[in-house]
Amino acid sequence: MMSTTEAVAPVWDFVGHYVGRFSVAPDFGALGRYEFIGEALMPIAQMIVDTAAIKPGETVLDVGARNNAALLAAQAGAKVTAIEVSPRLLDVARDKLKDYPETRFELADVAKLPFPDASFDAVVDAVSLMFGADREAAVAEMARVLKPGGRIVWTGWFGGDAISDVAKIQINDTAAVVGQAPFPYSYWGNEDEMRALFGAQGLDVVLTKHPMVNTGPAPREFLEGLDQVHPVSRGCSLALEKAGLFEQTMTRMVEAMESRNEDKEGTKISRHYVVGVATRKA
């Protein structure tokens, strides 16, 4: 029988925010309002679906339904299966796809896919793989369910920008508060790493780099707004608030943002994202 101490012991969950005695919910999607992030990332999801060149009737797996690639693939005529690790965000995706009744929805982890081998013509991801710790298992599972001649198309951040700096400050400070190692963020944008990961599964990889710009109000207001909607930020802030360190961390985050801000009146941060295509020979 699990002891009381063991039952509340702190752990990092799949998406990298703290769940345990410092958090309010075991479902990361219940923190914040991630669907607003998903809407902001819609152009990236469209890029993923366009790059995958999805054709009517193809079978497509979206491994992170929170970011609308499933919806866009369904609109392209695909037979879509969408997975999520968040029950609430799976319901959000289900509601968005209510006009596509053939879409399948599963509460599942990309590192443990509940599908047979060679089930899908394409596997797509719009900025969700980066929140998973077990990259090797995730890539192996995506490769396993891919049909011969199929393709995996994903995206991630290039890293090294102001947003990445801010995330690192918040996550490292939270890890120190809860006595855990920092969550091992992987941006899925390093070409050598991606070639090694997918190459180990016999897949050929091509990566392309694309510019984007984040804009908004002044840095403090920008970060406070993001903190209210992004589950990872919200989970970290809950732990920092309980420890009385939220303001200290927020001040450092604002300073990091201001040091690279391109807009004196508001916030403008130029950054890049990476689109990767991994293909299996027919």
PDB file of C-alpha atoms in Angstrom:
ATOM      1  CA  MET A   1       0.000   0.000   0.000  1.00  0.00           C
ATOM      2  CA  MET A   2       1.323   3.464  -0.923  1.00  0.00           C
ATOM      3  CA  SER A   3       2.181   5.618   2.063  1.00  0.00           C
ATOM      4  CA  THR A   4       0.866   9.164   2.438  1.00  0.00           C
ATOM      5  CA  THR A   5       4.353  10.547   1.855  1.00  0.00           C
ATOM      6  CA  GLU A   6       4.751   8.554  -1.353  1.00  0.00           C
ATOM      7  CA  ALA A   7       1.322   9.610  -2.582  1.00  0.00           C
ATOM      8  CA  VAL A   8       2.232  13.309  -2.559  1.00  0.00           C
ATOM      9  CA  ALA A   9       5.883  12.960  -3.570  1.00  0.00           C
ATOM     10  CA  PRO A  10       6.727  15.505  -6.285  1.00  0.00           C
ATOM     11  CA  VAL A  11       7.225  14.269  -9.835  1.00  0.00           C
ATOM     12  CA  TRP A  12       7.605  15.827 -13.272  1.00  0.00           C
ATOM     13  CA  ASP A  13       4.836  14.734 -15.621  1.00  0.00           C
ATOM     14  CA  PHE A  14       4.994  14.051 -19.361  1.00  0.00           C
ATOM     15  CA  VAL A  15       4.664  17.653 -20.486  1.00  0.00           C
ATOM     16  CA  GLY A  16       7.201  19.034 -18.052  1.00  0.00           C
ATOM     17  CA  HIS A  17       5.133  21.015 -15.574  1.00  0.00           C
ATOM     18  CA  TYR A  18       5.036  20.150 -11.918  1.00  0.00           C
ATOM     19  CA  VAL A  19       2.236  17.859 -10.733  1.00  0.00           C
ATOM     20  CA  GLY A  20       1.983  16.957  -7.066  1.00  0.00           C
ATOM     21  CA  ARG A  21       1.641  18.919  -3.871  1.00  0.00           C
ATOM     22  CA  PHE A  22       2.539  22.212  -5.600  1.00  0.00           C
ATOM     23  CA  SER A  23      -0.045  21.854  -8.381  1.00  0.00           C
ATOM     24  CA  VAL A  24      -3.812  22.023  -8.656  1.00  0.00           C
ATOM     25  CA  ALA A  25      -4.510  19.354 -11.266  1.00  0.00           C
ATOM     26  CA  PRO A  26      -2.970  16.120 -12.585  1.00  0.00           C
ATOM     27  CA  ASP A  27      -4.218  17.022 -16.088  1.00  0.00           C
ATOM     28  CA  PHE A  28      -1.842  19.663 -17.453  1.00  0.00           C
ATOM     29  CA  GLY A  29      -4.548  20.809 -19.872  1.00  0.00           C
ATOM     30  CA  ALA A  30      -6.668  21.857 -16.904  1.00  0.00           C
ATOM     31  CA  LEU A  31      -4.059  24.509 -16.091  1.00  0.00           C
ATOM     32  CA  GLY A  32      -4.301  27.722 -18.095  1.00  0.00           C
ATOM     33  CA  ARG A  33      -6.154  27.861 -21.401  1.00  0.00           C
ATOM     34  CA  TYR A  34      -3.846  26.182 -23.886  1.00  0.00           C
ATOM     35  CA  GLU A  35      -6.368  26.470 -26.701  1.00  0.00           C
ATOM     36  CA  PHE A  36      -5.375  30.151 -27.014  1.00  0.00           C
ATOM     37  CA  ILE A  37      -1.792  29.016 -27.623  1.00  0.00           C
ATOM     38  CA  GLY A  38      -3.079  26.547 -30.194  1.00  0.00           C
ATOM     39  CA  GLU A  39      -4.862  29.310 -32.076  1.00  0.00           C
ATOM     40  CA  ALA A  40      -1.692  31.426 -32.099  1.00  0.00           C
ATOM     41  CA  LEU A  41       0.230  28.460 -33.510  1.00  0.00           C
ATOM     42  CA  MET A  42      -2.299  27.811 -36.301  1.00  0.00           C
ATOM     43  CA  PRO A  43       0.065  29.093 -39.052  1.00  0.00           C
ATOM     44  CA  ILE A  44       2.672  26.559 -37.919  1.00  0.00           C
ATOM     45  CA  ALA A  45       0.079  23.762 -37.903  1.00  0.00           C
ATOM     46  CA  GLN A  46      -0.886  24.788 -41.446  1.00  0.00           C
ATOM     47  CA  MET A  47       2.772  24.647 -42.466  1.00  0.00           C
ATOM     48  CA  ILE A  48       3.003  21.108 -41.088  1.00  0.00           C
ATOM     49  CA  VAL A  49      -0.085  19.890 -42.944  1.00  0.00           C
ATOM     50  CA  ASP A  50       0.991  21.590 -46.168  1.00  0.00           C
ATOM     51  CA  THR A  51       4.497  20.111 -45.901  1.00  0.00           C
ATOM     52  CA  ALA A  52       3.026  16.656 -45.333  1.00  0.00           C
ATOM     53  CA  ALA A  53       1.120  17.094 -48.624  1.00  0.00           C
ATOM     54  CA  ILE A  54      -1.845  15.209 -47.215  1.00  0.00           C
ATOM     55  CA  LYS A  55      -4.210  13.754 -49.798  1.00  0.00           C
ATOM     56  CA  PRO A  56      -7.906  12.917 -49.436  1.00  0.00           C
ATOM     57  CA  GLY A  57      -8.416   9.450 -47.994  1.00  0.00           C
ATOM     58  CA  GLU A  58      -4.965   9.144 -46.415  1.00  0.00           C
ATOM     59  CA  THR A  59      -4.656   7.964 -42.831  1.00  0.00           C
ATOM     60  CA  VAL A  60      -3.045  10.600 -40.602  1.00  0.00           C
ATOM     61  CA  LEU A  61      -2.023  10.479 -36.949  1.00  0.00           C
ATOM     62  CA  ASP A  62      -1.713  13.792 -35.085  1.00  0.00           C
ATOM     63  CA  VAL A  63       0.355  13.138 -31.969  1.00  0.00           C
ATOM     64  CA  GLY A  64      -0.624  16.418 -30.268  1.00  0.00           C
ATOM     65  CA  ALA A  65      -4.210  17.382 -31.096  1.00  0.00           C
ATOM     66  CA  ARG A  66      -3.973  20.555 -28.991  1.00  0.00           C
ATOM     67  CA  ASN A  67      -2.390  22.496 -31.870  1.00  0.00           C
ATOM     68  CA  ASN A  68      -4.993  21.985 -34.637  1.00  0.00           C
ATOM     69  CA  ALA A  69      -3.012  19.873 -37.120  1.00  0.00           C
ATOM     70  CA  ALA A  70      -5.739  17.234 -36.771  1.00  0.00           C
ATOM     71  CA  LEU A  71      -8.393  19.757 -37.782  1.00  0.00           C
ATOM     72  CA  LEU A  72      -6.405  20.958 -40.779  1.00  0.00           C
ATOM     73  CA  ALA A  73      -5.668  17.387 -41.905  1.00  0.00           C
ATOM     74  CA  ALA A  74      -9.368  16.533 -41.688  1.00  0.00           C
ATOM     75  CA  GLN A  75     -10.184  19.609 -43.754  1.00  0.00           C
ATOM     76  CA  ALA A  76      -7.726  18.271 -46.356  1.00  0.00           C
ATOM     77  CA  GLY A  77      -9.800  15.079 -46.571  1.00  0.00           C
ATOM     78  CA  ALA A  78      -7.672  12.746 -44.449  1.00  0.00           C
ATOM     79  CA  LYS A  79      -8.924  10.001 -42.151  1.00  0.00           C
ATOM     80  CA  VAL A  80      -7.541  11.424 -38.918  1.00  0.00           C
ATOM     81  CA  THR A  81      -6.641   9.896 -35.579  1.00  0.00           C
ATOM     82  CA  ALA A  82      -5.796  12.444 -32.882  1.00  0.00           C
ATOM     83  CA  ILE A  83      -4.091  11.706 -29.577  1.00  0.00           C
ATOM     84  CA  GLU A  84      -3.524  13.789 -26.460  1.00  0.00           C
ATOM     85  CA  VAL A  85      -2.099  13.289 -22.971  1.00  0.00           C
ATOM     86  CA  SER A  86      -4.590  15.839 -21.609  1.00  0.00           C
ATOM     87  CA  PRO A  87      -8.226  14.729 -21.222  1.00  0.00           C
ATOM     88  CA  ARG A  88      -9.475  18.319 -21.353  1.00  0.00           C
ATOM     89  CA  LEU A  89      -7.522  19.223 -24.472  1.00  0.00           C
ATOM     90  CA  LEU A  90      -8.654  16.016 -26.149  1.00  0.00           C
ATOM     91  CA  ASP A  91     -12.212  17.224 -25.527  1.00  0.00           C
ATOM     92  CA  VAL A  92     -11.278  20.627 -26.996  1.00  0.00           C
ATOM     93  CA  ALA A  93      -9.989  18.896 -30.139  1.00  0.00           C
ATOM     94  CA  ARG A  94     -13.080  16.684 -30.285  1.00  0.00           C
ATOM     95  CA  ASP A  95     -15.307  19.755 -30.229  1.00  0.00           C
ATOM     96  CA  LYS A  96     -13.309  21.468 -32.981  1.00  0.00           C
ATOM     97  CA  LEU A  97     -13.627  18.352 -35.139  1.00  0.00           C
ATOM     98  CA  LYS A  98     -17.333  17.759 -34.493  1.00  0.00           C
ATOM     99  CA  ASP A  99     -18.042  18.224 -38.203  1.00  0.00           C
ATOM    100  CA  TYR A 100     -15.687  15.321 -39.007  1.00  0.00           C
ATOM    101  CA  PRO A 101     -17.383  12.367 -37.278  1.00  0.00           C
ATOM    102  CA  GLU A 102     -14.953   9.796 -38.684  1.00  0.00           C
ATOM    103  CA  THR A 103     -12.080  11.292 -36.700  1.00  0.00           C
ATOM    104  CA  ARG A 104     -10.787   8.999 -33.950  1.00  0.00           C
ATOM    105  CA  PHE A 105      -9.662  10.334 -30.592  1.00  0.00           C
ATOM    106  CA  GLU A 106      -7.418   8.556 -28.107  1.00  0.00           C
ATOM    107  CA  LEU A 107      -5.973   9.549 -24.743  1.00  0.00           C
ATOM    108  CA  ALA A 108      -2.451   8.291 -25.370  1.00  0.00           C
ATOM    109  CA  ASP A 109       1.262   8.984 -25.038  1.00  0.00           C
ATOM    110  CA  VAL A 110       3.266   9.224 -28.265  1.00  0.00           C
ATOM    111  CA  ALA A 111       5.925   7.019 -26.630  1.00  0.00           C
ATOM    112  CA  LYS A 112       3.323   4.234 -26.187  1.00  0.00           C
ATOM    113  CA  LEU A 113       1.032   4.380 -29.196  1.00  0.00           C
ATOM    114  CA  PRO A 114      -1.982   2.011 -29.048  1.00  0.00           C
ATOM    115  CA  PHE A 115      -2.023   1.330 -32.801  1.00  0.00           C
ATOM    116  CA  PRO A 116      -0.839  -1.568 -35.003  1.00  0.00           C
ATOM    117  CA  ASP A 117       2.322  -1.438 -37.072  1.00  0.00           C
ATOM    118  CA  ALA A 118       2.115   0.391 -40.420  1.00  0.00           C
ATOM    119  CA  SER A 119      -1.233   2.060 -39.640  1.00  0.00           C
ATOM    120  CA  PHE A 120      -0.710   5.567 -41.039  1.00  0.00           C
ATOM    121  CA  ASP A 121       0.345   7.260 -44.262  1.00  0.00           C
ATOM    122  CA  ALA A 122       1.527  10.276 -42.284  1.00  0.00           C
ATOM    123  CA  VAL A 123       2.291  11.192 -38.681  1.00  0.00           C
ATOM    124  CA  VAL A 124       2.222  14.907 -37.888  1.00  0.00           C
ATOM    125  CA  ASP A 125       3.083  17.081 -34.912  1.00  0.00           C
ATOM    126  CA  ALA A 126       2.768  20.821 -34.360  1.00  0.00           C
ATOM    127  CA  VAL A 127       4.922  21.773 -31.365  1.00  0.00           C
ATOM    128  CA  SER A 128       3.977  19.056 -28.892  1.00  0.00           C
ATOM    129  CA  LEU A 129       6.810  16.526 -29.156  1.00  0.00           C
ATOM    130  CA  MET A 130       9.157  18.992 -27.466  1.00  0.00           C
ATOM    131  CA  PHE A 131       7.322  18.493 -24.160  1.00  0.00           C
ATOM    132  CA  GLY A 132       8.081  14.771 -23.992  1.00  0.00           C
ATOM    133  CA  ALA A 133      11.124  13.455 -22.160  1.00  0.00           C
ATOM    134  CA  ASP A 134      11.586  10.126 -23.981  1.00  0.00           C
ATOM    135  CA  ARG A 135      12.564  11.143 -27.502  1.00  0.00           C
ATOM    136  CA  GLU A 136      13.913   7.738 -28.521  1.00  0.00           C
ATOM    137  CA  ALA A 137      10.694   5.940 -27.568  1.00  0.00           C
ATOM    138  CA  ALA A 138       8.555   8.585 -29.288  1.00  0.00           C
ATOM    139  CA  VAL A 139      10.492   8.347 -32.557  1.00  0.00           C
ATOM    140  CA  ALA A 140      10.509   4.546 -32.439  1.00  0.00           C
ATOM    141  CA  GLU A 141       6.731   4.474 -31.962  1.00  0.00           C
ATOM    142  CA  MET A 142       6.039   6.991 -34.722  1.00  0.00           C
ATOM    143  CA  ALA A 143       8.269   4.989 -37.067  1.00  0.00           C
ATOM    144  CA  ARG A 144       6.555   1.740 -36.062  1.00  0.00           C
ATOM    145  CA  VAL A 145       3.054   2.938 -36.990  1.00  0.00           C
ATOM    146  CA  LEU A 146       4.205   4.534 -40.267  1.00  0.00           C
ATOM    147  CA  LYS A 147       3.425   2.732 -43.522  1.00  0.00           C
ATOM    148  CA  PRO A 148       6.211   2.031 -46.045  1.00  0.00           C
ATOM    149  CA  GLY A 149       6.668   5.187 -48.089  1.00  0.00           C
ATOM    150  CA  GLY A 150       5.037   7.264 -45.352  1.00  0.00           C
ATOM    151  CA  ARG A 151       6.323  10.428 -43.721  1.00  0.00           C
ATOM    152  CA  ILE A 152       6.598  11.995 -40.299  1.00  0.00           C
ATOM    153  CA  VAL A 153       6.378  15.782 -40.285  1.00  0.00           C
ATOM    154  CA  TRP A 154       7.037  17.667 -37.071  1.00  0.00           C
ATOM    155  CA  THR A 155       8.063  21.074 -35.870  1.00  0.00           C
ATOM    156  CA  GLY A 156      10.015  22.482 -32.972  1.00  0.00           C
ATOM    157  CA  TRP A 157      11.800  25.628 -31.924  1.00  0.00           C
ATOM    158  CA  PHE A 158      15.273  26.451 -33.104  1.00  0.00           C
ATOM    159  CA  GLY A 159      16.110  27.645 -29.583  1.00  0.00           C
ATOM    160  CA  GLY A 160      18.576  30.263 -28.432  1.00  0.00           C
ATOM    161  CA  ASP A 161      16.028  33.107 -28.484  1.00  0.00           C
ATOM    162  CA  ALA A 162      14.416  35.263 -25.796  1.00  0.00           C
ATOM    163  CA  ILE A 163      11.411  32.962 -25.348  1.00  0.00           C
ATOM    164  CA  SER A 164      13.745  30.003 -24.830  1.00  0.00           C
ATOM    165  CA  ASP A 165      15.751  32.003 -22.290  1.00  0.00           C
ATOM    166  CA  VAL A 166      12.600  32.899 -20.365  1.00  0.00           C
ATOM    167  CA  ALA A 167      11.385  29.286 -20.315  1.00  0.00           C
ATOM    168  CA  LYS A 168      14.755  28.101 -19.032  1.00  0.00           C
ATOM    169  CA  ILE A 169      14.709  30.592 -16.161  1.00  0.00           C
ATOM    170  CA  GLN A 170      11.212  29.603 -15.091  1.00  0.00           C
ATOM    171  CA  ILE A 171      11.754  25.851 -15.349  1.00  0.00           C
ATOM    172  CA  ASN A 172      15.147  25.895 -13.610  1.00  0.00           C
ATOM    173  CA  ASP A 173      13.821  28.027 -10.749  1.00  0.00           C
ATOM    174  CA  THR A 174      10.830  25.704 -10.353  1.00  0.00           C
ATOM    175  CA  ALA A 175      13.048  22.632 -10.359  1.00  0.00           C
ATOM    176  CA  ALA A 176      15.135  24.143  -7.564  1.00  0.00           C
ATOM    177  CA  VAL A 177      11.995  24.886  -5.515  1.00  0.00           C
ATOM    178  CA  VAL A 178      10.585  21.371  -5.802  1.00  0.00           C
ATOM    179  CA  GLY A 179      13.917  19.596  -5.469  1.00  0.00           C
ATOM    180  CA  GLN A 180      13.884  17.992  -8.913  1.00  0.00           C
ATOM    181  CA  ALA A 181      16.250  18.085 -11.855  1.00  0.00           C
ATOM    182  CA  PRO A 182      15.087  20.594 -14.512  1.00  0.00           C
ATOM    183  CA  PHE A 183      12.732  19.130 -17.072  1.00  0.00           C
ATOM    184  CA  PRO A 184      14.844  18.039 -20.065  1.00  0.00           C
ATOM    185  CA  TYR A 185      13.386  20.313 -22.726  1.00  0.00           C
ATOM    186  CA  SER A 186      14.241  19.229 -26.254  1.00  0.00           C
ATOM    187  CA  TYR A 187      13.323  21.683 -28.973  1.00  0.00           C
ATOM    188  CA  TRP A 188      13.420  19.050 -31.745  1.00  0.00           C
ATOM    189  CA  GLY A 189      15.275  21.516 -33.942  1.00  0.00           C
ATOM    190  CA  ASN A 190      18.907  20.414 -33.780  1.00  0.00           C
ATOM    191  CA  GLU A 191      19.749  18.869 -37.153  1.00  0.00           C
ATOM    192  CA  ASP A 192      22.442  16.462 -35.931  1.00  0.00           C
ATOM    193  CA  GLU A 193      20.224  15.192 -33.097  1.00  0.00           C
ATOM    194  CA  MET A 194      17.223  14.723 -35.376  1.00  0.00           C
ATOM    195  CA  ARG A 195      19.230  12.884 -38.024  1.00  0.00           C
ATOM    196  CA  ALA A 196      20.555  10.542 -35.353  1.00  0.00           C
ATOM    197  CA  LEU A 197      17.147   9.951 -33.746  1.00  0.00           C
ATOM    198  CA  PHE A 198      15.219   9.269 -36.934  1.00  0.00           C
ATOM    199  CA  GLY A 199      18.155   7.668 -38.715  1.00  0.00           C
ATOM    200  CA  ALA A 200      18.245   5.008 -35.996  1.00  0.00           C
ATOM    201  CA  GLN A 201      14.784   3.979 -37.242  1.00  0.00           C
ATOM    202  CA  GLY A 202      15.880   3.861 -40.876  1.00  0.00           C
ATOM    203  CA  LEU A 203      14.298   7.191 -41.810  1.00  0.00           C
ATOM    204  CA  ASP A 204      15.760   9.902 -44.007  1.00  0.00           C
ATOM    205  CA  VAL A 205      15.497  13.427 -42.570  1.00  0.00           C
ATOM    206  CA  VAL A 206      15.273  16.896 -44.117  1.00  0.00           C
ATOM    207  CA  LEU A 207      15.001  20.001 -41.886  1.00  0.00           C
ATOM    208  CA  THR A 208      14.109  23.524 -42.948  1.00  0.00           C
ATOM    209  CA  LYS A 209      14.307  26.707 -40.859  1.00  0.00           C
ATOM    210  CA  HIS A 210      11.499  29.267 -40.888  1.00  0.00           C
ATOM    211  CA  PRO A 211      11.301  32.763 -39.345  1.00  0.00           C
ATOM    212  CA  MET A 212       8.530  33.947 -37.076  1.00  0.00           C
ATOM    213  CA  VAL A 213       7.910  36.971 -34.879  1.00  0.00           C
ATOM    214  CA  ASN A 214       6.183  37.122 -31.493  1.00  0.00           C
ATOM    215  CA  THR A 215       4.568  40.478 -30.788  1.00  0.00           C
ATOM    216  CA  GLY A 216       2.442  41.865 -27.990  1.00  0.00           C
ATOM    217  CA  PRO A 217       2.317  44.334 -25.118  1.00  0.00           C
ATOM    218  CA  ALA A 218       5.352  45.322 -23.050  1.00  0.00           C
ATOM    219  CA  PRO A 219       7.427  42.365 -21.766  1.00  0.00           C
ATOM    220  CA  ARG A 220       5.963  42.196 -18.248  1.00  0.00           C
ATOM    221  CA  GLU A 221       2.383  42.236 -19.536  1.00  0.00           C
ATOM    222  CA  PHE A 222       3.314  39.827 -22.340  1.00  0.00           C
ATOM    223  CA  LEU A 223       4.750  37.281 -19.880  1.00  0.00           C
ATOM    224  CA  GLU A 224       1.921  37.662 -17.378  1.00  0.00           C
ATOM    225  CA  GLY A 225      -0.590  37.012 -20.143  1.00  0.00           C
ATOM    226  CA  LEU A 226       1.329  33.974 -21.353  1.00  0.00           C
ATOM    227  CA  ASP A 227       1.491  32.694 -17.780  1.00  0.00           C
ATOM    228  CA  GLN A 228      -2.299  32.718 -17.536  1.00  0.00           C
ATOM    229  CA  VAL A 229      -2.833  30.522 -20.606  1.00  0.00           C
ATOM    230  CA  HIS A 230       0.214  28.233 -20.956  1.00  0.00           C
ATOM    231  CA  PRO A 231      -0.041  25.095 -18.775  1.00  0.00           C
ATOM    232  CA  VAL A 232       3.713  24.683 -18.310  1.00  0.00           C
ATOM    233  CA  SER A 233       4.138  28.294 -17.211  1.00  0.00           C
ATOM    234  CA  ARG A 234       1.057  28.110 -14.974  1.00  0.00           C
ATOM    235  CA  GLY A 235       2.251  24.910 -13.318  1.00  0.00           C
ATOM    236  CA  CYS A 236       5.664  26.409 -12.648  1.00  0.00           C
ATOM    237  CA  SER A 237       4.141  29.608 -11.269  1.00  0.00           C
ATOM    238  CA  LEU A 238       1.952  27.680  -8.830  1.00  0.00           C
ATOM    239  CA  ALA A 239       5.060  26.122  -7.305  1.00  0.00           C
ATOM    240  CA  LEU A 240       6.942  29.428  -7.281  1.00  0.00           C
ATOM    241  CA  GLU A 241       3.983  31.269  -5.723  1.00  0.00           C
ATOM    242  CA  LYS A 242       3.752  28.710  -2.931  1.00  0.00           C
ATOM    243  CA  ALA A 243       7.472  29.156  -2.244  1.00  0.00           C
ATOM    244  CA  GLY A 244       7.170  32.965  -2.274  1.00  0.00           C
ATOM    245  CA  LEU A 245       9.538  33.232  -5.243  1.00  0.00           C
ATOM    246  CA  PHE A 246       7.188  34.076  -8.099  1.00  0.00           C
ATOM    247  CA  GLU A 247       8.038  37.787  -8.240  1.00  0.00           C
ATOM    248  CA  GLN A 248      11.768  37.119  -8.088  1.00  0.00           C
ATOM    249  CA  THR A 249      11.582  34.724 -11.020  1.00  0.00           C
ATOM    250  CA  MET A 250       9.215  36.947 -13.014  1.00  0.00           C
ATOM    251  CA  THR A 251      11.613  39.887 -12.626  1.00  0.00           C
ATOM    252  CA  ARG A 252      14.458  37.828 -14.093  1.00  0.00           C
ATOM    253  CA  MET A 253      12.222  36.638 -16.928  1.00  0.00           C
ATOM    254  CA  VAL A 254      11.205  40.203 -17.789  1.00  0.00           C
ATOM    255  CA  GLU A 255      14.860  41.291 -17.775  1.00  0.00           C
ATOM    256  CA  ALA A 256      15.755  38.443 -20.155  1.00  0.00           C
ATOM    257  CA  MET A 257      12.921  39.440 -22.480  1.00  0.00           C
ATOM    258  CA  GLU A 258      13.794  43.144 -22.365  1.00  0.00           C
ATOM    259  CA  SER A 259      17.449  42.456 -23.188  1.00  0.00           C
ATOM    260  CA  ARG A 260      16.427  41.106 -26.613  1.00  0.00           C
ATOM    261  CA  ASN A 261      13.234  43.041 -27.254  1.00  0.00           C
ATOM    262  CA  GLU A 262      12.986  44.810 -30.632  1.00  0.00           C
ATOM    263  CA  ASP A 263      10.047  47.121 -29.783  1.00  0.00           C
ATOM    264  CA  LYS A 264      10.375  50.043 -27.350  1.00  0.00           C
ATOM    265  CA  GLU A 265       6.591  50.371 -26.975  1.00  0.00           C
ATOM    266  CA  GLY A 266       5.621  46.715 -26.748  1.00  0.00           C
ATOM    267  CA  THR A 267       7.217  43.326 -27.382  1.00  0.00           C
ATOM    268  CA  LYS A 268       8.722  42.086 -30.616  1.00  0.00           C
ATOM    269  CA  ILE A 269      10.861  38.957 -30.566  1.00  0.00           C
ATOM    270  CA  SER A 270      12.240  37.510 -33.795  1.00  0.00           C
ATOM    271  CA  ARG A 271      12.854  33.779 -33.663  1.00  0.00           C
ATOM    272  CA  HIS A 272      12.796  30.664 -35.825  1.00  0.00           C
ATOM    273  CA  TYR A 273      11.084  27.325 -35.904  1.00  0.00           C
ATOM    274  CA  VAL A 274      12.154  24.146 -37.663  1.00  0.00           C
ATOM    275  CA  VAL A 275      10.072  21.848 -39.837  1.00  0.00           C
ATOM    276  CA  GLY A 276      11.370  18.299 -40.104  1.00  0.00           C
ATOM    277  CA  VAL A 277      10.347  15.603 -42.578  1.00  0.00           C
ATOM    278  CA  ALA A 278      11.342  11.997 -41.965  1.00  0.00           C
ATOM    279  CA  THR A 279      10.503   9.498 -44.687  1.00  0.00           C
ATOM    280  CA  ARG A 280      10.561   5.750 -44.946  1.00  0.00           C
ATOM    281  CA  LYS A 281      11.460   4.194 -48.270  1.00  0.00           C
ATOM    282  CA  ALA A 282       8.614   2.333 -49.929  1.00  0.00           C
TER     283      ALA A 282
END
